[in-house]
Coordinates of C-alpha atoms in Angstrom, one line a residue:
X1 CA -8.8 19.5 29.7
X2 CA -9.7 15.8 30.1
X3 CA -9.0 13.0 27.6
X4 CA -11.8 11.2 25.8
X5 CA -11.6 7.5 25.1
X6 CA -12.8 6.8 21.6
X7 CA -13.9 3.5 19.9
X8 CA -12.5 2.5 16.5
X9 CA -15.8 3.7 14.9
X10 CA -15.5 7.1 16.5
X11 CA -11.8 7.1 15.4
X12 CA -12.8 6.9 11.7
X13 CA -15.1 9.9 12.1
X14 CA -12.3 12.0 13.8
X15 CA -9.3 10.7 11.8
X16 CA -9.3 13.4 9.2
X17 CA -10.1 16.2 11.7
X18 CA -7.2 16.0 14.1
X19 CA -3.5 15.0 14.0
X20 CA -2.6 11.5 15.0
X21 CA 0.2 10.6 17.5
X22 CA 1.7 7.1 17.8
X23 CA 3.3 6.8 21.3
X24 CA 5.0 3.5 20.6
X25 CA 8.8 3.0 20.1
X26 CA 10.5 4.0 16.8
X27 CA 11.0 0.4 15.9
X28 CA 7.3 -0.5 16.3
X29 CA 6.4 2.6 14.3
X30 CA 8.8 1.7 11.5
X31 CA 7.3 -1.8 11.3
X32 CA 3.8 -0.4 10.8
X33 CA 1.5 2.3 12.0
X34 CA -1.8 4.0 11.2
X35 CA -1.2 6.0 8.0
X36 CA -0.7 9.7 8.7
X37 CA 0.5 9.2 12.3
X38 CA 3.4 11.1 13.7
X39 CA 5.7 9.1 16.1
X40 CA 6.4 10.6 19.5
X41 CA 7.8 7.7 21.5
X42 CA 7.3 7.5 25.2
X43 CA 9.8 4.7 25.5
X44 CA 12.5 4.1 22.8
X45 CA 13.3 0.6 21.5
X46 CA 15.7 -0.4 24.3
X47 CA 13.6 1.1 27.1
X48 CA 10.5 -0.7 25.8
X49 CA 12.4 -4.0 26.1
X50 CA 13.5 -3.2 29.6
X51 CA 10.0 -2.3 30.8
X52 CA 8.5 -5.3 29.1
X53 CA 10.9 -7.7 30.7
X54 CA 10.3 -6.2 34.1
X55 CA 6.5 -6.5 33.5
X56 CA 6.9 -10.2 32.8
X57 CA 9.3 -10.8 35.7
X58 CA 7.9 -8.6 38.5
X59 CA 4.5 -7.3 37.4
X60 CA 2.8 -4.1 36.3
X61 CA 3.6 -2.0 39.3
X62 CA 7.3 -2.4 39.0
X63 CA 7.1 -1.9 35.2
X64 CA 5.1 1.3 35.6
X65 CA 7.5 2.8 38.1
X66 CA 10.4 1.9 35.8
X67 CA 8.6 3.5 32.9
X68 CA 8.2 6.7 34.7
X69 CA 11.8 6.6 35.9
X70 CA 13.0 6.3 32.2
X71 CA 10.7 8.8 30.6
X72 CA 10.3 11.3 33.4
X73 CA 13.5 13.2 32.7
X74 CA 12.3 13.7 29.1
X75 CA 8.8 15.0 29.9
X76 CA 9.7 18.6 29.2
X77 CA 11.3 17.6 25.8
X78 CA 8.2 15.6 24.8
X79 CA 5.9 18.6 25.7
X80 CA 8.0 21.0 23.8
X81 CA 8.0 18.8 20.7
X82 CA 4.3 18.2 20.8
X83 CA 3.4 21.8 21.4
X84 CA 5.7 22.9 18.5
X85 CA 4.2 20.3 16.1
X86 CA 0.5 20.7 17.2
X87 CA -0.1 24.3 18.4
X88 CA -3.8 23.9 18.0
X89 CA -3.7 21.4 20.9
X90 CA -6.1 18.9 19.5
X91 CA -4.9 15.4 18.9
X92 CA -5.8 11.7 18.6
X93 CA -3.4 9.4 20.4
X94 CA -2.6 5.7 20.5
X95 CA 0.0 3.1 21.7
X96 CA 0.0 -0.7 21.3
X97 CA -3.0 -1.6 23.4
X98 CA -4.2 1.8 24.7
X99 CA -2.2 1.2 27.9
X100 CA 0.5 2.8 29.9
X101 CA 2.4 4.7 27.1
X102 CA -0.6 6.5 25.6
X103 CA -2.0 7.1 29.1
X104 CA 1.3 8.8 30.2
X105 CA 1.4 11.0 27.1
X106 CA -2.3 11.8 27.4
X107 CA -1.8 12.8 31.0
X108 CA 1.2 15.0 30.1
X109 CA -0.7 16.7 27.2
X110 CA -3.9 17.4 29.1
X111 CA -1.7 19.1 31.8
X112 CA -0.9 21.8 29.2
X113 CA -4.4 22.1 27.8
X114 CA -4.5 19.6 25.0
X115 CA -7.8 18.1 23.9
X116 CA -6.9 14.4 23.7
X117 CA -8.8 11.6 22.0
X118 CA -7.3 8.3 23.0
X119 CA -8.0 5.2 20.9
X120 CA -9.5 2.4 23.0
X121 CA -7.5 -0.8 22.4
X122 CA -4.8 1.1 20.6
X123 CA -3.0 0.1 17.5
X124 CA -3.9 -3.6 18.1
X125 CA -7.6 -2.8 17.6
X126 CA -6.8 -0.9 14.4
X127 CA -4.5 -3.6 13.1
X128 CA -7.1 -6.4 13.8
X129 CA -9.6 -4.4 11.7
X130 CA -7.2 -3.8 8.7
X131 CA -6.0 -7.4 8.8
X132 CA -9.5 -8.7 8.5
X133 CA -10.7 -6.1 6.0
X134 CA -8.1 -7.0 3.3
X135 CA -9.1 -10.7 3.7
X136 CA -12.8 -10.2 3.1
X137 CA -14.7 -11.1 -0.1
X138 CA -14.4 -8.4 -2.8
X139 CA -15.8 -8.1 -6.3
X140 CA -12.8 -7.5 -8.5
X141 CA -12.3 -6.8 -12.2
X142 CA -8.7 -7.3 -13.1
X143 CA -7.1 -5.2 -15.8
X144 CA -4.4 -7.2 -17.6
X145 CA -2.2 -6.6 -20.6
X146 CA 1.5 -7.0 -21.5
X147 CA 4.1 -4.5 -20.3
X148 CA 3.6 -1.1 -21.9
X149 CA -0.2 -1.3 -22.5
X150 CA -0.8 1.6 -20.2
X151 CA -2.8 -0.2 -17.5
X152 CA -2.0 2.2 -14.7
X153 CA -3.0 5.2 -16.9
X154 CA -6.3 3.5 -17.9
X155 CA -7.1 2.8 -14.2
X156 CA -6.5 6.4 -13.3
X157 CA -8.7 7.6 -16.1
X158 CA -11.5 5.2 -15.0
X159 CA -11.2 6.4 -11.4
X160 CA -11.7 9.9 -12.7
X161 CA -14.9 8.6 -14.3
X162 CA -16.2 7.5 -10.9
X163 CA -15.1 3.8 -11.1
X164 CA -13.8 2.1 -8.0
X165 CA -10.1 1.5 -8.4
X166 CA -7.3 0.3 -6.1
X167 CA -3.8 1.2 -7.3
X168 CA -1.8 -1.7 -5.8
X169 CA 1.5 -0.6 -7.4
X170 CA 1.0 2.9 -6.0
X171 CA 0.3 1.6 -2.5
X172 CA 3.3 -0.8 -2.8
X173 CA 5.6 2.0 -4.1
X174 CA 6.8 -0.3 -6.9
X175 CA 5.8 -0.8 -10.5
X176 CA 6.1 -4.5 -10.4
X177 CA 9.1 -5.3 -12.6
X178 CA 12.9 -5.2 -12.3
X179 CA 12.6 -1.5 -13.2
X180 CA 9.7 -1.0 -10.7
X181 CA 11.7 0.6 -7.9
X182 CA 13.5 3.2 -9.9
X183 CA 12.6 6.7 -8.8
X184 CA 10.2 5.3 -6.1
X185 CA 10.4 5.9 -2.3
X186 CA 11.2 3.0 -0.1
X187 CA 8.5 0.3 -0.1
X188 CA 6.3 -0.1 3.0
X189 CA 6.5 -3.3 5.1
X190 CA 3.9 -6.0 4.3
X191 CA 1.9 -5.0 7.4
X192 CA 2.0 -1.3 6.5
X193 CA 1.0 -2.1 2.9
X194 CA -2.1 -4.0 4.3
X195 CA -2.9 -0.9 6.5
X196 CA -2.8 1.4 3.4
X197 CA -4.8 -1.1 1.3
X198 CA -7.5 -1.4 4.0
X199 CA -7.8 2.4 4.3
X200 CA -8.5 2.5 0.5
X201 CA -10.9 -0.5 0.6
X202 CA -13.0 0.9 3.4
X203 CA -13.8 4.0 1.3
X204 CA -15.4 1.7 -1.4
X205 CA -18.8 0.1 -1.8
X206 CA -18.3 -3.7 -1.4
X207 CA -21.5 -4.2 -3.5
X208 CA -19.9 -2.7 -6.6
X209 CA -16.9 -4.0 -8.7
X210 CA -13.4 -2.8 -7.9
X211 CA -10.8 -2.5 -10.6
X212 CA -7.3 -3.7 -9.9
X213 CA -4.3 -4.2 -12.1
X214 CA -3.1 -7.7 -12.8
X215 CA -0.2 -8.4 -10.5
X216 CA 2.0 -11.3 -9.3
X217 CA 1.5 -12.1 -5.6
X218 CA 4.8 -10.1 -4.9
X219 CA 5.0 -6.5 -5.9
X220 CA 8.7 -5.8 -5.3
X221 CA 9.1 -6.9 -1.6
X222 CA 5.4 -6.5 -0.8
X223 CA 3.3 -9.7 -0.7
X224 CA -0.4 -9.5 -1.3
X225 CA -2.6 -11.3 1.3
X226 CA -3.3 -14.8 0.0
X227 CA -7.1 -14.6 0.0
X228 CA -7.0 -11.2 -1.7
X229 CA -4.6 -12.6 -4.4
X230 CA -6.7 -15.8 -4.9
X231 CA -9.8 -13.6 -5.5
X232 CA -7.8 -11.7 -8.1
X233 CA -7.0 -15.0 -9.9
X234 CA -10.7 -16.0 -9.9
X235 CA -12.0 -12.6 -11.0
X236 CA -12.8 -11.7 -14.6
X237 CA -9.6 -10.4 -16.4
X238 CA -9.7 -8.0 -19.3
X239 CA -6.5 -8.6 -21.3
X240 CA -5.7 -5.3 -23.0
X241 CA -3.9 -5.5 -26.4
X242 CA -1.8 -2.8 -27.9
X243 CA 0.7 -2.8 -30.8
X244 CA 4.4 -3.3 -30.0
X245 CA 5.1 0.1 -31.4
X246 CA 2.6 1.7 -29.0
X247 CA 4.0 -0.3 -26.1
X248 CA 7.6 0.6 -26.9
X249 CA 6.7 4.3 -27.1
X250 CA 4.9 4.3 -23.8
X251 CA 7.8 2.5 -22.0
X252 CA 10.2 5.0 -23.6
X253 CA 8.2 7.9 -22.2
X254 CA 8.2 6.4 -18.8
X255 CA 11.8 5.2 -18.5
X256 CA 14.0 6.9 -21.0
X257 CA 14.7 9.9 -18.8
X258 CA 15.7 7.7 -15.8
X259 CA 19.4 7.5 -14.7
X260 CA 21.4 5.3 -17.1
X261 CA 23.1 3.4 -14.1
X262 CA 19.7 2.6 -12.7
X263 CA 18.5 1.2 -16.0
X264 CA 21.7 -0.9 -16.4
X265 CA 21.3 -2.3 -12.8
X266 CA 17.7 -3.2 -13.6
X267 CA 18.8 -5.1 -16.7
X268 CA 21.6 -6.9 -14.7
X269 CA 19.1 -8.1 -12.2
X270 CA 17.4 -10.0 -15.1
X271 CA 20.7 -11.4 -16.4
X272 CA 19.9 -15.1 -15.5
X273 CA 16.6 -14.9 -17.3
X274 CA 17.7 -12.8 -20.2
X275 CA 20.9 -14.7 -20.9
X276 CA 24.4 -13.1 -21.4
X277 CA 24.0 -12.0 -25.0
X278 CA 20.6 -10.3 -24.6
X279 CA 21.8 -8.7 -21.4
X280 CA 24.9 -7.3 -23.2
X281 CA 22.9 -6.0 -26.1
X282 CA 20.4 -4.3 -23.8
X283 CA 23.1 -2.6 -21.8
X284 CA 24.9 -1.5 -24.9
X285 CA 21.7 0.0 -26.3
X286 CA 21.0 1.9 -23.0
X287 CA 24.5 3.4 -23.0
X288 CA 24.1 4.5 -26.6
X289 CA 20.7 6.0 -25.8
X290 CA 19.0 3.6 -28.3
X291 CA 15.9 3.2 -26.2
X292 CA 13.8 1.4 -28.8
X293 CA 16.4 -1.3 -29.0
X294 CA 16.8 -2.1 -25.3
X295 CA 13.0 -1.9 -24.8
X296 CA 12.3 -4.3 -27.7
X297 CA 15.0 -6.6 -26.3
X298 CA 13.4 -6.8 -22.9
X299 CA 9.9 -7.1 -24.2
X300 CA 10.8 -10.6 -25.4
X301 CA 11.4 -11.6 -21.8
X302 CA 8.5 -9.7 -20.3
X303 CA 6.0 -11.0 -22.9
X304 CA 6.9 -14.6 -22.1
X305 CA 6.6 -13.8 -18.3
X306 CA 3.1 -12.3 -18.9
X307 CA 1.9 -15.3 -20.9
X308 CA 3.1 -17.5 -18.0
X309 CA 1.3 -15.3 -15.5
X310 CA -1.9 -15.3 -17.6
X311 CA -2.0 -19.1 -17.5
X312 CA -2.8 -18.8 -13.7
X313 CA -6.2 -17.4 -14.7
X314 CA -9.0 -19.6 -16.0
X315 CA -9.2 -19.1 -19.8
X316 CA -13.0 -18.7 -19.8
X317 CA -12.6 -15.8 -17.4
X318 CA -10.3 -13.8 -19.7
X319 CA -11.8 -11.2 -22.1
X320 CA -9.3 -9.9 -24.7
X321 CA -9.8 -6.3 -25.7
X322 CA -7.9 -4.8 -28.6
X323 CA -7.3 -1.1 -28.0
X324 CA -4.6 -0.7 -30.7
X325 CA -4.6 2.9 -32.0
X326 CA -7.6 4.0 -29.9
X327 CA -7.6 7.3 -27.9
X328 CA -7.7 7.3 -24.2
X329 CA -11.4 8.3 -24.1
X330 CA -12.4 5.6 -26.5
X331 CA -10.3 3.0 -24.6
X332 CA -12.2 3.9 -21.4
X333 CA -15.5 3.6 -23.2
X334 CA -14.6 0.1 -24.4
X335 CA -13.4 -1.0 -20.9
X336 CA -16.7 0.2 -19.4
X337 CA -18.7 -1.6 -22.0
X338 CA -16.7 -4.7 -21.2
X339 CA -17.4 -4.3 -17.5
X340 CA -21.2 -4.1 -18.2
X341 CA -20.8 -7.2 -20.4
X342 CA -19.1 -9.1 -17.5
X343 CA -21.8 -8.1 -15.0
X344 CA -24.5 -9.0 -17.4
X345 CA -23.0 -12.5 -17.5
X346 CA -22.8 -12.6 -13.7
X347 CA -26.5 -11.6 -13.4
X348 CA -27.5 -14.4 -15.8
X349 CA -25.4 -16.9 -13.9
X350 CA -26.9 -15.9 -10.5
X351 CA -30.4 -16.1 -12.0

């Protein structure tokens, strides 16, 4: 078999058909990679530094020879691993720039009958694309509302209705508060988050509005791209209103079954903002299983924080929508009516 060099456009067509191998070092892969890729390093972290230093000091020939010297004894192990993982023998392959590492792995795999598609320009080409895509102009509608108004649930329901939705908290693996990391896997790096965000954005129609939840620029440790965040601040914001009783019940359903220690640590992280008394009261209520009490206690803080955050948006761009007591279906209907109202205004403005 011979390898085929593919462009980024061809890569998108093939991405969901074949497994994807990243031939870079484990450190590079951990920092960021194409979502869905499997890491089979040709050079590990230390070897990569060694070869890179030699390339700078003595040129590509010496570096290439050194690369083969380091990886040669492992050729049989790499082949066994790849054959075991991908018995169908069809893969897409990339390294940093589509150079030596992916060429070596491609050569190895074609020797045992693999059909190899190697990405021209490597991960660098992909990353340039995703970096630029998340910084393009988008037509957002921001769904706001105090903690416990069920924004994530509403967005999921609207997506089921065919609306364009980006779940920023889902991509960031964090629910955006001191409690947001509980029960979640490790957060991606900022670069990996942007890759995942770009993969979602490229599926959507840029001519149609995209719903996003109102977020701070930081979601846990993830930071939204500045231009992306500034567009969110300028976009129309629908401020969902629910009763405190409904909000408390929703938070209780989401958090009451989580480990007590995790809830206490989350409260302790807010101690400076809550103050000593409120912190002690909240922890005591958690220990006693009095969920309504600690939730009500914390809502005082979170409501103030939300009001502060809302002030970043222009007041004439905020539409308040009272969904108190309404069913999920009726709430979605009201949101879609508000969306049409927003776009009616936009059409008149552009005329």
